[in-house]
Short mmCIF file of N, CA and C in Angstrom, two decimals:
data_model
loop_
_atom_site.label_atom_id
_atom_site.label_comp_id
_atom_site.label_asym_id
_atom_site.label_seq_id
_atom_site.Cartn_x
_atom_site.Cartn_y
_atom_site.Cartn_z
N GLY A 1 -2.70 -1.72 0.45
CA GLY A 1 -1.90 -1.08 1.36
C GLY A 1 -1.11 0.13 0.84
N GLN A 2 -0.71 1.00 1.65
CA GLN A 2 -0.09 2.12 1.35
C GLN A 2 1.44 2.27 1.81
N VAL A 3 2.45 2.78 1.07
CA VAL A 3 3.74 3.04 1.49
C VAL A 3 3.81 4.48 1.33
N THR A 4 4.77 5.05 2.17
CA THR A 4 5.11 6.43 2.18
C THR A 4 6.51 6.81 1.89
N MET A 5 6.98 7.46 1.07
CA MET A 5 8.24 8.02 0.80
C MET A 5 8.70 9.29 1.76
N ILE A 6 9.50 9.35 2.57
CA ILE A 6 9.86 10.48 3.33
C ILE A 6 11.30 10.83 3.01
N ARG A 7 11.58 12.00 3.51
CA ARG A 7 13.07 12.56 3.24
C ARG A 7 13.62 12.14 4.67
N ALA A 8 14.86 11.64 4.43
CA ALA A 8 15.76 11.22 5.60
C ALA A 8 16.15 12.43 6.42
N THR A 9 16.04 12.20 7.64
CA THR A 9 16.78 13.43 8.68
C THR A 9 18.38 13.20 8.83
N GLU A 10 18.96 13.88 9.37
CA GLU A 10 20.40 13.72 9.73
C GLU A 10 20.66 12.43 10.48
N LYS A 11 19.78 12.16 11.42
CA LYS A 11 20.05 11.04 12.36
C LYS A 11 19.39 9.73 11.49
N SER A 12 18.31 9.62 10.69
CA SER A 12 17.74 8.57 10.04
C SER A 12 18.81 8.30 9.02
N LYS A 13 19.77 8.96 8.57
CA LYS A 13 20.77 8.63 7.62
C LYS A 13 21.69 7.57 8.03
N THR A 14 21.84 7.28 9.54
CA THR A 14 22.58 6.37 9.96
C THR A 14 21.78 4.93 9.94
N ILE A 15 20.67 4.79 9.71
CA ILE A 15 19.93 3.53 9.70
C ILE A 15 20.55 2.70 8.41
N ASP A 16 21.08 1.32 8.68
CA ASP A 16 21.87 0.69 7.85
C ASP A 16 20.95 -0.55 7.36
N ARG A 17 19.69 -0.78 7.88
CA ARG A 17 19.01 -1.99 7.58
C ARG A 17 17.59 -1.66 7.70
N VAL A 18 16.67 -2.63 7.35
CA VAL A 18 15.16 -2.19 7.45
C VAL A 18 14.91 -2.61 9.00
N ILE A 19 14.14 -1.79 9.48
CA ILE A 19 13.58 -1.69 10.88
C ILE A 19 12.12 -2.08 10.77
N CYS A 20 11.80 -3.23 11.32
CA CYS A 20 10.42 -3.51 11.41
C CYS A 20 9.82 -3.27 12.89
N HIS A 21 8.56 -2.68 13.00
CA HIS A 21 7.97 -2.76 14.34
C HIS A 21 6.52 -2.83 13.96
N ASP A 22 5.51 -1.98 14.20
CA ASP A 22 4.00 -2.35 13.61
C ASP A 22 3.93 -1.76 12.36
N GLY A 23 5.20 -1.35 12.02
CA GLY A 23 5.22 -0.98 10.45
C GLY A 23 6.74 -1.21 10.17
N TYR A 24 7.41 -0.59 9.08
CA TYR A 24 8.87 -0.63 8.79
C TYR A 24 9.28 0.58 8.44
N ILE A 25 10.62 0.82 8.14
CA ILE A 25 11.43 1.74 7.54
C ILE A 25 12.64 0.97 6.87
N THR A 26 12.84 1.50 5.76
CA THR A 26 14.06 1.20 5.01
C THR A 26 15.13 2.06 5.11
N PRO A 27 16.42 1.70 4.89
CA PRO A 27 17.50 2.47 4.87
C PRO A 27 17.34 3.90 3.80
N ALA A 28 17.84 4.95 3.85
CA ALA A 28 17.61 5.99 3.06
C ALA A 28 18.42 5.69 1.83
N GLU A 29 17.85 5.62 0.73
CA GLU A 29 18.28 5.63 -0.79
C GLU A 29 17.97 6.76 -1.52
N ASN A 30 19.07 7.71 -1.96
CA ASN A 30 19.10 9.10 -2.61
C ASN A 30 18.37 9.98 -1.68
N GLY A 31 18.45 9.90 -0.23
CA GLY A 31 17.86 10.65 0.70
C GLY A 31 16.29 10.45 1.03
N LEU A 32 15.89 9.13 0.57
CA LEU A 32 14.56 8.98 1.11
C LEU A 32 14.51 7.68 1.63
N HIS A 33 13.44 7.64 2.51
CA HIS A 33 13.00 6.24 3.12
C HIS A 33 11.73 5.78 2.76
N CYS A 34 11.50 4.59 2.67
CA CYS A 34 10.21 4.03 2.42
C CYS A 34 9.59 3.58 3.70
N ILE A 35 8.51 4.07 4.15
CA ILE A 35 8.06 3.41 5.32
C ILE A 35 6.53 2.92 5.15
N GLY A 36 6.11 2.13 5.83
CA GLY A 36 4.89 1.51 5.81
C GLY A 36 4.47 0.55 6.71
N ALA A 37 3.56 -0.07 6.57
CA ALA A 37 2.58 0.06 5.49
C ALA A 37 1.35 -0.05 6.05
N THR A 38 0.27 0.59 5.44
CA THR A 38 -1.21 0.45 5.97
C THR A 38 -2.01 -0.73 5.37
N PHE A 39 -2.92 -0.96 5.83
CA PHE A 39 -3.66 -2.26 5.22
C PHE A 39 -5.16 -2.04 5.27
N GLN A 40 -5.91 -1.99 4.19
CA GLN A 40 -7.36 -1.79 4.32
C GLN A 40 -7.86 -2.86 3.28
N LYS A 41 -9.00 -3.31 3.55
CA LYS A 41 -9.93 -4.09 2.45
C LYS A 41 -10.48 -3.17 1.66
N GLU A 42 -10.17 -3.56 0.29
CA GLU A 42 -10.77 -2.64 -0.66
C GLU A 42 -11.45 -3.31 -1.74
N GLU A 43 -12.04 -2.45 -2.63
CA GLU A 43 -12.61 -3.00 -4.14
C GLU A 43 -11.47 -3.15 -4.81
N PRO A 44 -11.48 -4.13 -5.84
CA PRO A 44 -10.28 -4.07 -6.72
C PRO A 44 -9.71 -2.69 -7.37
N ASP A 45 -10.89 -1.82 -7.67
CA ASP A 45 -10.36 -0.68 -8.22
C ASP A 45 -10.25 0.57 -7.16
N GLY A 46 -10.20 0.17 -6.15
CA GLY A 46 -10.03 1.28 -4.92
C GLY A 46 -8.62 1.57 -4.34
N ALA A 47 -7.62 1.09 -4.85
CA ALA A 47 -6.38 1.41 -4.46
C ALA A 47 -5.77 2.87 -4.85
N GLU A 48 -6.15 3.77 -3.99
CA GLU A 48 -5.55 5.01 -4.08
C GLU A 48 -4.88 5.73 -3.09
N ALA A 49 -3.87 6.15 -3.12
CA ALA A 49 -3.00 6.70 -2.21
C ALA A 49 -3.73 7.86 -1.43
N ARG A 50 -3.82 7.86 -0.13
CA ARG A 50 -4.69 8.82 0.77
C ARG A 50 -3.76 9.52 1.89
N PRO A 51 -3.98 10.89 2.18
CA PRO A 51 -3.17 11.46 2.94
C PRO A 51 -3.25 10.96 4.55
N GLU A 52 -4.47 10.28 4.63
CA GLU A 52 -4.61 9.88 6.14
C GLU A 52 -3.57 8.54 6.56
N ASP A 53 -3.29 8.02 5.41
CA ASP A 53 -2.57 6.80 5.40
C ASP A 53 -1.17 7.09 5.47
N ASP A 54 -0.90 8.14 4.84
CA ASP A 54 0.46 8.86 5.32
C ASP A 54 0.93 9.21 6.67
N LYS A 55 -0.25 9.84 7.12
CA LYS A 55 -0.51 10.16 8.55
C LYS A 55 -0.21 9.11 9.33
N GLU A 56 -0.94 7.91 9.04
CA GLU A 56 -0.83 6.59 9.83
C GLU A 56 0.48 6.00 9.89
N ASN A 57 1.13 6.28 8.72
CA ASN A 57 2.48 5.39 8.78
C ASN A 57 3.37 6.44 9.44
N LEU A 58 3.24 7.68 9.43
CA LEU A 58 4.38 8.64 10.14
C LEU A 58 3.88 8.39 11.52
N SER A 59 2.90 8.29 12.01
CA SER A 59 2.48 8.11 13.30
C SER A 59 3.19 7.13 14.05
N LYS A 60 3.06 5.71 13.31
CA LYS A 60 3.60 4.68 13.86
C LYS A 60 5.30 4.65 13.76
N LEU A 61 5.63 5.48 12.71
CA LEU A 61 7.06 5.53 12.86
C LEU A 61 7.76 6.33 14.01
N ALA A 62 7.09 7.65 14.22
CA ALA A 62 7.44 8.51 15.26
C ALA A 62 7.30 7.77 16.58
N LYS A 63 6.22 7.05 16.75
CA LYS A 63 6.06 6.27 18.15
C LYS A 63 6.89 5.16 18.61
N ASN A 64 7.32 4.44 17.41
CA ASN A 64 8.28 3.41 17.49
C ASN A 64 9.84 3.63 17.27
N LEU A 65 10.19 5.02 16.58
CA LEU A 65 11.63 5.10 16.74
C LEU A 65 11.52 6.80 17.03
N PRO A 66 11.50 6.87 18.43
CA PRO A 66 11.41 8.41 18.80
C PRO A 66 13.01 8.79 18.69
N GLY A 67 13.05 10.28 18.44
CA GLY A 67 14.27 10.65 18.55
C GLY A 67 15.14 10.81 17.16
N TYR A 68 14.41 10.43 16.15
CA TYR A 68 14.91 10.57 14.58
C TYR A 68 14.52 11.68 14.08
N GLY A 69 13.55 12.41 14.39
CA GLY A 69 13.11 13.57 13.91
C GLY A 69 11.95 13.38 13.00
N PHE A 70 11.20 12.33 13.02
CA PHE A 70 10.20 11.87 11.90
C PHE A 70 8.93 12.82 12.28
N GLU A 71 8.78 13.48 13.58
CA GLU A 71 7.51 14.05 13.73
C GLU A 71 7.01 15.07 12.93
N ASN A 72 8.07 15.70 12.10
CA ASN A 72 7.44 16.53 11.09
C ASN A 72 8.06 15.94 9.68
N ALA A 73 8.36 14.85 9.38
CA ALA A 73 8.88 14.25 8.18
C ALA A 73 8.08 14.67 7.13
N GLU A 74 9.12 15.23 5.97
CA GLU A 74 8.43 15.60 4.80
C GLU A 74 7.94 14.29 4.03
N VAL A 75 6.95 14.38 3.59
CA VAL A 75 6.27 13.23 2.69
C VAL A 75 6.55 13.70 1.21
N VAL A 76 7.37 12.59 0.63
CA VAL A 76 7.63 13.00 -0.69
C VAL A 76 6.65 12.50 -1.92
N SER A 77 6.52 11.32 -1.34
CA SER A 77 5.31 10.51 -2.47
C SER A 77 4.51 9.38 -1.64
N SER A 78 3.66 8.87 -2.15
CA SER A 78 3.08 7.60 -1.72
C SER A 78 2.47 6.77 -2.65
N ARG A 79 2.33 5.31 -2.50
CA ARG A 79 1.71 4.58 -3.43
C ARG A 79 0.99 3.39 -2.84
N ALA A 80 -0.19 3.41 -3.30
CA ALA A 80 -0.94 2.32 -2.76
C ALA A 80 -1.33 1.25 -3.58
N GLY A 81 -1.31 0.03 -3.27
CA GLY A 81 -1.74 -1.32 -4.10
C GLY A 81 -2.22 -2.39 -3.18
N PHE A 82 -2.42 -3.56 -4.06
CA PHE A 82 -2.89 -4.67 -3.48
C PHE A 82 -1.90 -5.74 -3.13
N ARG A 83 -1.92 -6.46 -1.98
CA ARG A 83 -1.14 -7.51 -1.73
C ARG A 83 -1.91 -8.82 -1.40
#
C-alpha cells in the first residue's frame, strides 16, 4: 500500500481527528496531512512509491471531502510498504 503526504489547505487545517472514508486523512502536522492508502498485491521486492497511487489517494480524498481544496493538493512525498 501507499500513503501520500500532502500540504494542508487553509480549510483542512481545521481537521482535528482522523477521517476515514474509502481512504483516510490525518490531522495536519507541521503543515502536512497523511492520506491513503492504496492496496496492491505485489512481489516482496516490489513496494515502490508510484505517481498513479498518489493520484488514486488524492481522487478518493477530493471525492469524499469536497470543499477542502484537495483537487489541486501539493504532493510532498509518498511511501509504499507491505502490510
